[in-house]
Amino acid sequence: MSLESSLKQILIGEALLSDAQFETALHAAREAQRPLEKELLERELATEPQLLRAMGQALGLPYRDSLAGVEVPQEFLERVPLHFVRRHNVVAVGRRDGRLEVATAAALETNPLDDLAMLLGVEVEPVLAPTIQIVSLIDRAYENKSRLGGILDNVMEQLSDEGPQINSVQPIGSEDLLDIGDKAPVIQLVRQILYEAFQVRASDVHIQPREEDVLVRFRIDGILYDRLTFPKALQDSMISRIKVMGNMDIAEKRTPQDGRATMTLRDREIDLRMSVVPACFGERAVLRLLDKGTRLFGLEDVGLLPDDMAKLLRVIQFTHGVIFVTGPTGSGKTTTLYGMLNKINSSQTNCITIEDPIEYRLHGISQIQVTDQKGMTFASGLRSVLRQDPDVIMVGEVRDLETARIAIQAALTGHLVFSTLHTNDSAGSLTRLLDLGIEPYLVASAMIAVIAQRLVRVICPHCKESLIPEAEPLRELGVAREELINGVLYRGRGCKECFQTGYFGRTGIYELFAIDEETRVQIMERRNATEIKRSAIERGLKTLRMDGAQKAIAGLTTAAEVLRVTQMDAV
């Protein structure tokens, strides 16, 4: 009996399709000169598991519904490169009777299995399994294939034999971080460093030359941690490889250079932004990792407490005025701005942004990239945007008097303007505008609210534990012991899930200053920031430290973390 007849008998016998459906699919497959199983799948006459199970019965091959818990033999991982198993979607799942069992979703494609048999020098026996199970097993197996220490030893051994290697070929498209099997030693090392950085949620990788060696550090949740040191002999090769990835000039060592690249890890794309600068012990590189698969946070996710959320939702409904978000670099200002934009964006609203750089693509919002070399600055871009009939404008940053003046005028002529400033607290933003040269009456008329913010690390849920706090941290937080829930605060003990830090992820703490009439009078009188803030606290302003204290009491973060990122309140 032919394979087609056997397959027909099994599929019809299991009531998966009718005789007419099978014959129609068979006729179409022959006309298109394509495999019958692909035609059946495309016509959705059977699912892949159903079809593979039937193919297994017809061919006398074993079928596995799941590959969970399967360990791929070490010899397979060491001798079969990732690009081969990805291209042919095959992976070893064990041994039986001296033969290597290899999972495949293409029962009739024997060439890859023959190639494996020749490469490994053993007989290969196919096992049918769904594509998604095979892909998942490949990812798990090759993720655990190697670690930095082992790769560094391998790199040093190869370099001692062959001398330093630089791959001078510019990568085309997106490279797979797990694909290191057939690469030059330095490429293996760079990819493994990036892969491990991604695994521990690092936002930046620092490669810092020192007098005797080179230090690799990861920034995790805003804090730098030493990860690895490697010999000075590898320094030039490492930096040259990074330059090649970022399309920089590898011969230029005296001036700073910037570059960009894209890597893939499984089905996720990672943007790399690279900076190389000359330093006293050689060139220093910093690579920022931006995971394109990370979802954009909404206002509900950034850490606003219910009363602040209600207040913010009220002020962003205004039709005109200026709202500033303020804080140091890396404090989450852009994420908050995007959250506000997404909240008010609608088909009835024309929202335009001017950014440097554009960090996330926002659906339904026009985003403009600042390019100083071509004359597109924040100020010139803002002038052009005002001729585009906007309802809402977001300006990435107010850096100078010209930009500040145009933003204020836009607010006074009927536009809602969002922007950022670099000041320590909310009241400081008001006096900063006056210092730039904006007239007090314009600031008083245009300002709606100022949001100061910081990021604090969140206690790791896997090793969270309670403790009875000492008196000094409580005093600095401004919290009475009676305010604590059950008299305790919390901390993370440190575990493998959080890189032994006790923290996992970050959230925001906020100082939301809605401008009222008394504040407007104080602006007109040019009062200093301390007076304005003290007066606002008396009227109910919740400062950064107060907001952080509430989150420490709730067990979200630690007292030490709040004290680290906030200043003593002016009272």
Coordinates of C-alpha atoms in Angstrom, one line a residue, residues 59-559:
L59 CA 5.7 5.0 8.0
G60 CA 6.1 3.0 11.2
L61 CA 7.9 5.8 13.0
P62 CA 7.6 6.8 16.6
Y63 CA 5.7 10.1 17.4
R64 CA 6.1 12.3 20.5
D65 CA 3.5 14.9 21.4
S66 CA 5.8 16.7 23.8
L67 CA 9.6 17.0 24.2
A68 CA 9.4 18.7 27.7
G69 CA 12.1 17.4 30.0
V70 CA 14.2 15.9 27.2
E71 CA 18.0 16.3 27.5
V72 CA 19.8 16.7 24.2
P73 CA 23.0 14.5 24.2
Q74 CA 26.2 16.6 24.8
E75 CA 28.0 15.2 21.7
F76 CA 25.2 16.6 19.5
L77 CA 25.4 20.0 21.1
E78 CA 29.2 20.1 20.7
R79 CA 29.4 18.8 17.1
V80 CA 26.3 20.1 15.4
P81 CA 26.1 23.9 14.9
L82 CA 23.0 25.9 15.8
H83 CA 22.6 27.2 12.2
F84 CA 22.2 23.6 11.0
V85 CA 19.6 22.6 13.5
R86 CA 17.6 25.8 13.0
R87 CA 17.7 25.5 9.2
H88 CA 16.5 21.9 9.1
N89 CA 14.5 21.9 12.4
V90 CA 16.1 18.7 13.8
V91 CA 17.5 17.9 17.3
A92 CA 18.7 14.8 19.0
V93 CA 16.4 13.5 21.8
G94 CA 18.3 10.5 23.0
R95 CA 19.8 7.1 22.1
R96 CA 18.2 3.7 21.6
D97 CA 19.9 0.5 20.7
G98 CA 23.1 2.3 19.7
R99 CA 21.2 4.7 17.4
L100 CA 20.7 8.4 17.9
E101 CA 17.1 9.4 17.9
V102 CA 16.5 12.7 16.1
A103 CA 13.2 14.7 16.3
T104 CA 11.9 16.1 13.0
A105 CA 8.6 17.5 11.8
A106 CA 9.4 16.6 8.1
A107 CA 9.1 12.8 7.9
L108 CA 10.0 12.5 4.2
E109 CA 13.1 14.8 4.2
T110 CA 16.0 12.4 4.7
N111 CA 18.9 14.5 3.6
P112 CA 19.4 16.4 6.9
L113 CA 19.3 13.1 8.8
D114 CA 21.9 11.6 6.4
D115 CA 24.1 14.6 7.0
L116 CA 23.8 14.2 10.8
A117 CA 24.7 10.5 10.5
M118 CA 27.9 11.4 8.5
L119 CA 28.8 14.2 10.9
L120 CA 28.3 12.2 14.1
G121 CA 29.4 8.8 12.8
V122 CA 26.3 7.0 14.2
E123 CA 23.1 5.6 12.8
V124 CA 20.2 8.1 13.0
E125 CA 16.6 7.2 13.7
P126 CA 13.9 9.8 13.1
V127 CA 11.3 10.6 15.7
L128 CA 8.3 12.7 14.6
A129 CA 7.4 15.7 16.8
P130 CA 5.5 19.0 16.4
T131 CA 7.6 21.9 15.1
I132 CA 6.9 24.1 18.2
Q133 CA 8.2 21.3 20.5
I134 CA 11.4 20.9 18.4
V135 CA 12.0 24.7 18.3
S136 CA 11.5 25.0 22.1
L137 CA 13.9 22.1 22.8
I138 CA 16.6 23.7 20.5
D139 CA 16.3 27.0 22.3
R140 CA 16.6 25.3 25.7
A141 CA 19.5 23.1 24.7
Y142 CA 21.6 25.7 23.0
E143 CA 21.0 28.4 25.6
N144 CA 22.6 26.1 28.2
K145 CA 25.3 24.9 25.8
S146 CA 28.0 27.2 27.2
R147 CA 28.8 29.9 29.7
L148 CA 31.2 32.8 29.8
G149 CA 34.0 31.1 31.8
G150 CA 34.2 28.1 29.5
I151 CA 34.0 30.2 26.3
L152 CA 36.8 32.5 27.7
D153 CA 39.0 29.5 28.3
N154 CA 38.3 28.2 24.8
V155 CA 39.0 31.7 23.3
M156 CA 42.3 32.0 25.0
E157 CA 43.4 28.5 23.9
Q158 CA 42.5 29.2 20.3
L159 CA 44.1 32.6 20.3
S160 CA 47.3 31.3 21.7
D161 CA 47.4 28.8 18.8
E162 CA 46.1 31.1 16.0
G163 CA 46.8 34.7 17.1
P164 CA 44.1 37.3 17.5
Q165 CA 41.2 37.1 15.1
I166 CA 38.9 39.8 13.9
N167 CA 35.9 39.1 11.7
S168 CA 36.1 42.1 9.4
V169 CA 33.0 41.1 7.4
Q170 CA 30.1 43.4 8.3
P171 CA 27.1 41.3 9.6
I172 CA 24.1 41.3 7.2
G173 CA 20.7 41.7 8.8
S174 CA 20.1 40.4 12.3
E175 CA 22.4 37.9 14.0
D176 CA 21.4 35.1 16.3
L177 CA 23.0 35.4 19.8
L178 CA 22.9 31.7 20.3
D179 CA 24.7 30.9 17.1
I180 CA 28.3 30.7 18.3
G181 CA 29.3 27.1 17.3
D182 CA 31.2 27.9 14.1
K183 CA 32.3 31.5 14.8
A184 CA 35.7 32.9 15.5
P185 CA 36.8 32.9 19.2
V186 CA 36.3 36.6 19.8
I187 CA 32.9 36.6 18.1
Q188 CA 31.9 33.7 20.4
L189 CA 33.0 35.7 23.5
V190 CA 31.1 38.9 22.5
R191 CA 27.9 37.0 21.7
Q192 CA 28.0 35.1 25.0
I193 CA 28.6 38.3 26.9
L194 CA 25.6 39.9 25.2
Y195 CA 23.5 36.8 25.7
E196 CA 24.3 36.6 29.5
A197 CA 23.5 40.3 29.8
F198 CA 20.1 39.7 28.3
Q199 CA 19.5 36.8 30.6
V200 CA 20.1 38.8 33.7
R201 CA 18.0 41.8 32.4
A202 CA 21.0 44.1 32.0
S203 CA 20.3 47.4 30.2
D204 CA 23.9 48.2 29.5
V205 CA 27.2 46.3 29.1
H206 CA 30.4 48.2 30.0
I207 CA 33.8 47.0 28.6
Q208 CA 36.3 48.9 30.6
P209 CA 40.1 48.6 30.0
R210 CA 42.3 48.7 33.0
E211 CA 46.1 48.7 33.3
E212 CA 46.5 44.9 33.7
D213 CA 43.2 43.5 32.3
V214 CA 39.7 44.4 30.9
L215 CA 36.6 44.5 33.2
V216 CA 33.1 43.7 31.9
R217 CA 30.2 45.2 33.9
F218 CA 26.5 44.8 33.6
R219 CA 24.0 47.5 34.6
I220 CA 21.0 45.7 36.2
D221 CA 18.0 47.7 37.5
G222 CA 20.1 50.8 37.4
I223 CA 23.1 49.5 39.3
L224 CA 26.5 48.4 37.9
Y225 CA 27.8 45.0 38.8
D226 CA 31.3 43.5 37.9
R227 CA 30.7 40.4 35.9
L228 CA 34.0 39.3 34.3
T229 CA 37.6 40.2 33.7
F230 CA 39.6 39.0 30.7
P231 CA 43.2 39.3 29.7
K232 CA 44.6 42.5 28.2
A233 CA 45.6 40.5 25.1
L234 CA 41.9 40.3 24.1
Q235 CA 41.1 44.0 24.4
D236 CA 41.9 45.2 20.8
S237 CA 40.1 42.2 19.3
M238 CA 37.0 42.7 21.4
I239 CA 36.8 46.4 20.6
S240 CA 37.4 45.8 16.9
R241 CA 34.6 43.2 16.9
I242 CA 32.2 45.7 18.5
K243 CA 33.2 48.3 15.9
V244 CA 32.5 45.8 13.1
M245 CA 29.0 45.0 14.6
G246 CA 28.2 48.8 14.9
N247 CA 29.5 49.6 11.4
M248 CA 32.3 51.8 12.8
D249 CA 35.8 52.5 11.6
I250 CA 38.1 49.9 13.2
A251 CA 41.2 51.8 12.2
E252 CA 40.1 55.0 14.0
K253 CA 41.2 54.8 17.7
R254 CA 41.6 58.5 18.6
T255 CA 38.0 59.8 18.4
P256 CA 34.7 58.7 19.9
Q257 CA 32.4 56.6 17.6
D258 CA 28.8 55.5 17.9
G259 CA 27.1 52.6 16.2
R260 CA 23.9 50.5 16.1
A261 CA 23.2 46.8 15.4
T262 CA 20.4 44.3 15.7
M263 CA 20.7 40.8 17.2
T264 CA 18.1 38.1 17.7
L265 CA 17.5 35.7 20.6
R266 CA 15.0 33.1 19.6
D267 CA 12.1 35.1 18.2
R268 CA 13.0 38.4 19.9
E269 CA 14.9 41.2 18.4
I270 CA 17.4 43.2 20.4
D271 CA 18.6 46.6 19.4
L272 CA 22.2 47.5 20.4
R273 CA 23.4 51.0 20.7
M274 CA 27.1 51.2 20.9
S275 CA 29.6 53.9 22.0
V276 CA 33.4 53.6 21.9
V277 CA 35.6 56.3 23.3
P278 CA 39.4 56.5 23.8
A279 CA 40.6 56.2 27.4
C280 CA 44.0 56.1 29.2
F281 CA 44.3 52.3 29.0
G282 CA 42.7 51.8 25.6
E283 CA 39.3 52.2 24.0
R284 CA 36.2 51.8 26.3
A285 CA 32.9 50.5 25.0
V286 CA 29.4 50.7 26.3
L287 CA 26.6 48.7 24.7
R288 CA 22.9 49.5 25.5
L289 CA 20.5 46.6 25.0
L290 CA 16.9 47.5 23.9
D291 CA 14.5 44.6 23.7
K292 CA 12.1 45.3 20.9
G293 CA 9.8 42.6 22.3
T294 CA 9.3 44.5 25.6
R295 CA 5.8 45.9 25.7
L296 CA 5.3 49.6 26.2
F297 CA 4.2 50.4 29.8
G298 CA 0.8 52.0 30.3
L299 CA 0.1 54.6 33.0
E300 CA -1.4 51.7 35.1
D301 CA 2.0 49.9 35.1
V302 CA 4.5 52.6 36.1
G303 CA 3.9 52.6 39.8
L304 CA 1.4 55.5 40.4
L305 CA -0.6 55.2 43.6
P306 CA -4.4 55.5 43.2
D307 CA -4.7 59.1 44.4
D308 CA -1.8 60.2 42.1
M309 CA -3.3 58.3 39.2
A310 CA -6.7 60.0 39.6
K311 CA -5.0 63.4 39.8
L312 CA -2.9 62.8 36.7
L313 CA -5.9 61.6 34.7
R314 CA -7.6 64.9 35.5
V315 CA -4.7 67.1 34.4
I316 CA -4.0 65.3 31.1
Q317 CA -7.6 65.9 30.0
F318 CA -6.9 69.7 29.8
T319 CA -7.0 71.1 26.3
H320 CA -4.0 73.4 26.7
G321 CA -1.1 74.0 29.0
V322 CA 2.3 72.5 29.8
I323 CA 3.0 69.4 31.8
F324 CA 6.7 68.7 32.6
V325 CA 8.1 65.4 33.7
T326 CA 11.4 65.9 35.5
G327 CA 14.2 63.8 36.9
P328 CA 17.8 62.7 36.1
T329 CA 18.7 60.6 33.0
G330 CA 17.4 57.1 33.3
S331 CA 14.6 57.9 35.7
G332 CA 11.7 56.7 33.4
K333 CA 10.6 60.1 32.2
T334 CA 10.0 59.0 28.6
T335 CA 8.0 55.9 29.7
T336 CA 5.7 58.2 31.7
L337 CA 5.3 60.6 28.8
Y338 CA 4.4 57.7 26.4
G339 CA 1.9 56.4 29.0
M340 CA 0.2 59.8 29.1
L341 CA 0.2 60.1 25.3
N342 CA -1.3 56.6 24.9
K343 CA -4.0 57.4 27.5
I344 CA -5.3 60.5 25.6
N345 CA -4.6 59.4 22.1
S346 CA -7.7 58.9 20.0
S347 CA -8.9 59.2 16.4
Q348 CA -10.2 62.7 17.3
T349 CA -6.8 63.9 18.5
N350 CA -3.7 64.9 16.5
C351 CA -0.7 63.9 18.5
I352 CA 2.9 64.7 17.3
T353 CA 6.2 64.1 19.1
I354 CA 9.7 65.5 18.7
E355 CA 12.2 63.1 20.2
D356 CA 16.0 62.3 20.4
P357 CA 16.0 59.4 19.9
I358 CA 12.6 57.8 19.2
E359 CA 12.6 55.0 21.7
Y360 CA 9.3 53.3 21.0
R361 CA 6.9 53.4 18.1
L362 CA 3.5 54.7 19.1
H363 CA 0.5 53.6 17.1
G364 CA -1.5 56.5 15.6
I365 CA 1.0 59.1 16.7
S366 CA 3.4 61.0 14.4
Q367 CA 6.9 60.9 15.7
I368 CA 9.8 63.1 14.5
Q369 CA 13.5 62.4 15.1
V370 CA 15.8 65.3 16.0
T371 CA 18.8 65.5 13.7
D372 CA 21.0 68.4 14.7
Q373 CA 23.4 67.8 11.7
K374 CA 20.5 68.5 9.3
G375 CA 19.1 71.5 11.2
M376 CA 16.2 69.6 12.9
T377 CA 16.6 70.7 16.5
F378 CA 13.9 70.6 19.2
A379 CA 13.2 74.4 18.6
S380 CA 13.0 74.2 14.8
G381 CA 11.0 71.0 15.0
L382 CA 8.6 72.5 17.4
R383 CA 8.0 75.5 15.1
S384 CA 7.3 73.2 12.2
V385 CA 5.0 71.0 14.3
L386 CA 2.9 74.0 15.2
R387 CA 2.0 74.4 11.5
Q388 CA 0.7 70.8 11.5
D389 CA -2.5 71.6 13.4
P390 CA -1.6 69.5 16.5
D391 CA -3.8 69.0 19.5
V392 CA -1.1 67.5 21.7
I393 CA 2.7 68.0 21.3
M394 CA 5.4 66.0 23.1
V395 CA 8.9 67.6 23.1
G396 CA 11.6 65.2 24.2
E397 CA 13.5 67.7 26.3
V398 CA 13.5 71.5 27.0
R399 CA 17.2 72.3 26.8
D400 CA 17.4 76.0 26.1
L401 CA 15.5 79.3 26.2
E402 CA 14.3 79.1 22.6
T403 CA 12.7 75.7 23.0
A404 CA 11.1 76.7 26.4
R405 CA 9.7 79.9 24.9
I406 CA 8.1 78.1 21.9
A407 CA 6.6 75.4 24.2
I408 CA 5.1 78.0 26.5
Q409 CA 3.7 80.0 23.6
A410 CA 2.2 76.8 22.1
A411 CA 0.5 76.0 25.4
L412 CA -0.9 79.5 25.6
T413 CA -2.3 79.3 22.0
G414 CA -4.4 76.2 22.7
H415 CA -2.1 73.2 22.6
L416 CA -1.4 70.6 25.3
V417 CA 2.4 70.3 25.6
F418 CA 4.3 67.5 27.3
S419 CA 8.0 67.7 27.9
T420 CA 10.9 66.9 30.2
L421 CA 13.4 68.9 32.3
H422 CA 16.5 67.9 34.3
T423 CA 15.8 69.2 37.8
N424 CA 15.9 67.6 41.2
D425 CA 12.2 68.1 42.2
S426 CA 8.9 69.4 40.9
A427 CA 9.3 73.0 42.3
G428 CA 12.8 73.3 40.8
S429 CA 11.3 73.0 37.3
L430 CA 9.3 76.2 37.9
T431 CA 12.3 78.2 38.9
R432 CA 14.4 76.6 36.2
L433 CA 12.1 78.1 33.5
L434 CA 12.5 81.5 35.2
D435 CA 16.3 81.0 35.2
L436 CA 16.2 80.2 31.5
G437 CA 14.7 83.6 30.9
I438 CA 10.9 82.9 30.6
E439 CA 8.8 85.7 32.0
P440 CA 7.0 84.8 35.3
Y441 CA 3.6 85.6 34.0
L442 CA 4.0 83.2 31.0
V443 CA 5.1 80.4 33.4
A444 CA 2.3 81.1 35.7
S445 CA -0.3 81.1 32.9
A446 CA 1.0 78.0 31.0
M447 CA 1.9 75.5 33.6
I448 CA -0.6 72.8 34.6
A449 CA 1.5 70.3 36.5
V450 CA 5.0 69.1 37.1
I451 CA 5.8 65.4 37.8
A452 CA 9.1 64.6 39.4
Q453 CA 10.1 60.9 39.4
R454 CA 12.8 58.4 40.2
L455 CA 13.1 54.6 39.7
V456 CA 13.5 52.3 42.7
R457 CA 14.3 48.6 42.6
V458 CA 11.5 46.2 43.5
I459 CA 12.1 43.5 46.1
C460 CA 12.6 40.1 44.5
P461 CA 9.4 38.0 45.1
H462 CA 11.4 34.8 45.2
C463 CA 13.5 35.7 48.2
K464 CA 11.4 38.4 49.9
E465 CA 11.5 38.4 53.7
S466 CA 10.3 40.6 56.5
L467 CA 12.4 42.4 59.1
I468 CA 11.9 44.7 62.1
P469 CA 13.5 48.0 61.0
E470 CA 15.9 50.0 63.1
A471 CA 14.9 53.5 64.3
E472 CA 17.3 55.5 62.1
P473 CA 15.9 54.5 58.6
L474 CA 12.4 55.1 59.8
R475 CA 13.3 58.5 61.0
E476 CA 14.9 59.4 57.7
L477 CA 11.9 58.1 55.8
G478 CA 9.6 60.2 58.0
V479 CA 7.6 57.1 59.1
A480 CA 6.4 56.3 62.6
R481 CA 6.7 52.7 63.7
E482 CA 2.9 52.6 64.3
E483 CA 2.4 53.2 60.5
L484 CA 4.1 49.9 59.6
I485 CA 1.9 46.9 58.8
N486 CA 2.5 44.3 61.5
G487 CA 5.5 46.4 62.6
V488 CA 7.8 45.2 59.7
L489 CA 9.3 46.3 56.5
Y490 CA 10.7 43.9 53.8
R491 CA 13.9 43.1 51.9
G492 CA 15.2 40.6 49.4
R493 CA 17.6 38.0 50.8
G494 CA 19.3 37.4 47.4
C495 CA 18.8 34.4 45.2
K496 CA 19.8 33.1 41.7
E497 CA 16.6 34.6 40.2
C498 CA 17.7 38.2 41.2
F499 CA 21.5 37.8 40.6
Q500 CA 21.9 37.7 44.4
T501 CA 20.9 41.4 44.6
G502 CA 17.6 41.0 46.5
Y503 CA 15.8 43.1 43.8
F504 CA 14.0 42.2 40.6
G505 CA 12.8 44.9 38.3
R506 CA 12.0 48.6 39.0
T507 CA 9.0 50.8 39.6
G508 CA 8.5 54.6 39.8
I509 CA 8.1 56.9 42.8
Y510 CA 6.4 60.2 42.0
E511 CA 5.9 63.8 43.2
L512 CA 2.9 65.1 41.3
F513 CA 2.6 68.9 41.7
A514 CA -0.6 70.3 40.2
I515 CA -0.2 74.0 39.9
D516 CA -2.8 75.9 41.9
E517 CA -3.6 79.6 42.3
E518 CA -1.3 80.1 45.3
T519 CA 1.6 78.6 43.4
R520 CA 0.9 80.9 40.4
V521 CA 1.2 83.9 42.8
Q522 CA 4.5 82.6 44.1
I523 CA 5.8 82.2 40.6
M524 CA 4.8 85.8 39.8
E525 CA 6.6 86.9 42.9
R526 CA 9.7 84.9 41.9
R527 CA 9.8 82.9 45.1
N528 CA 12.6 80.3 45.3
A529 CA 12.0 76.6 44.8
T530 CA 12.4 75.8 48.6
E531 CA 9.6 78.3 49.5
I532 CA 7.3 77.0 46.8
K533 CA 7.8 73.4 47.8
R534 CA 7.4 74.0 51.5
S535 CA 4.2 75.8 50.9
A536 CA 2.9 73.0 48.6
I537 CA 3.7 70.4 51.2
E538 CA 1.6 72.3 53.7
R539 CA -1.2 72.1 51.2
G540 CA -0.9 68.4 50.7
L541 CA 1.9 67.8 48.2
K542 CA 3.3 64.2 48.5
T543 CA 7.0 64.3 47.9
L544 CA 9.2 61.7 46.3
R545 CA 10.4 60.5 49.7
M546 CA 6.8 60.3 51.0
D547 CA 5.7 58.3 48.0
G548 CA 8.7 56.0 48.4
A549 CA 7.9 55.5 52.1
Q550 CA 4.4 54.4 51.2
K551 CA 5.8 51.8 48.8
A552 CA 8.3 50.6 51.3
I553 CA 5.5 50.1 53.9
A554 CA 3.5 48.2 51.3
G555 CA 6.5 45.9 50.8
L556 CA 7.2 46.9 47.2
T557 CA 10.7 48.2 47.8
T558 CA 13.1 48.7 50.7
A559 CA 13.8 51.7 52.9

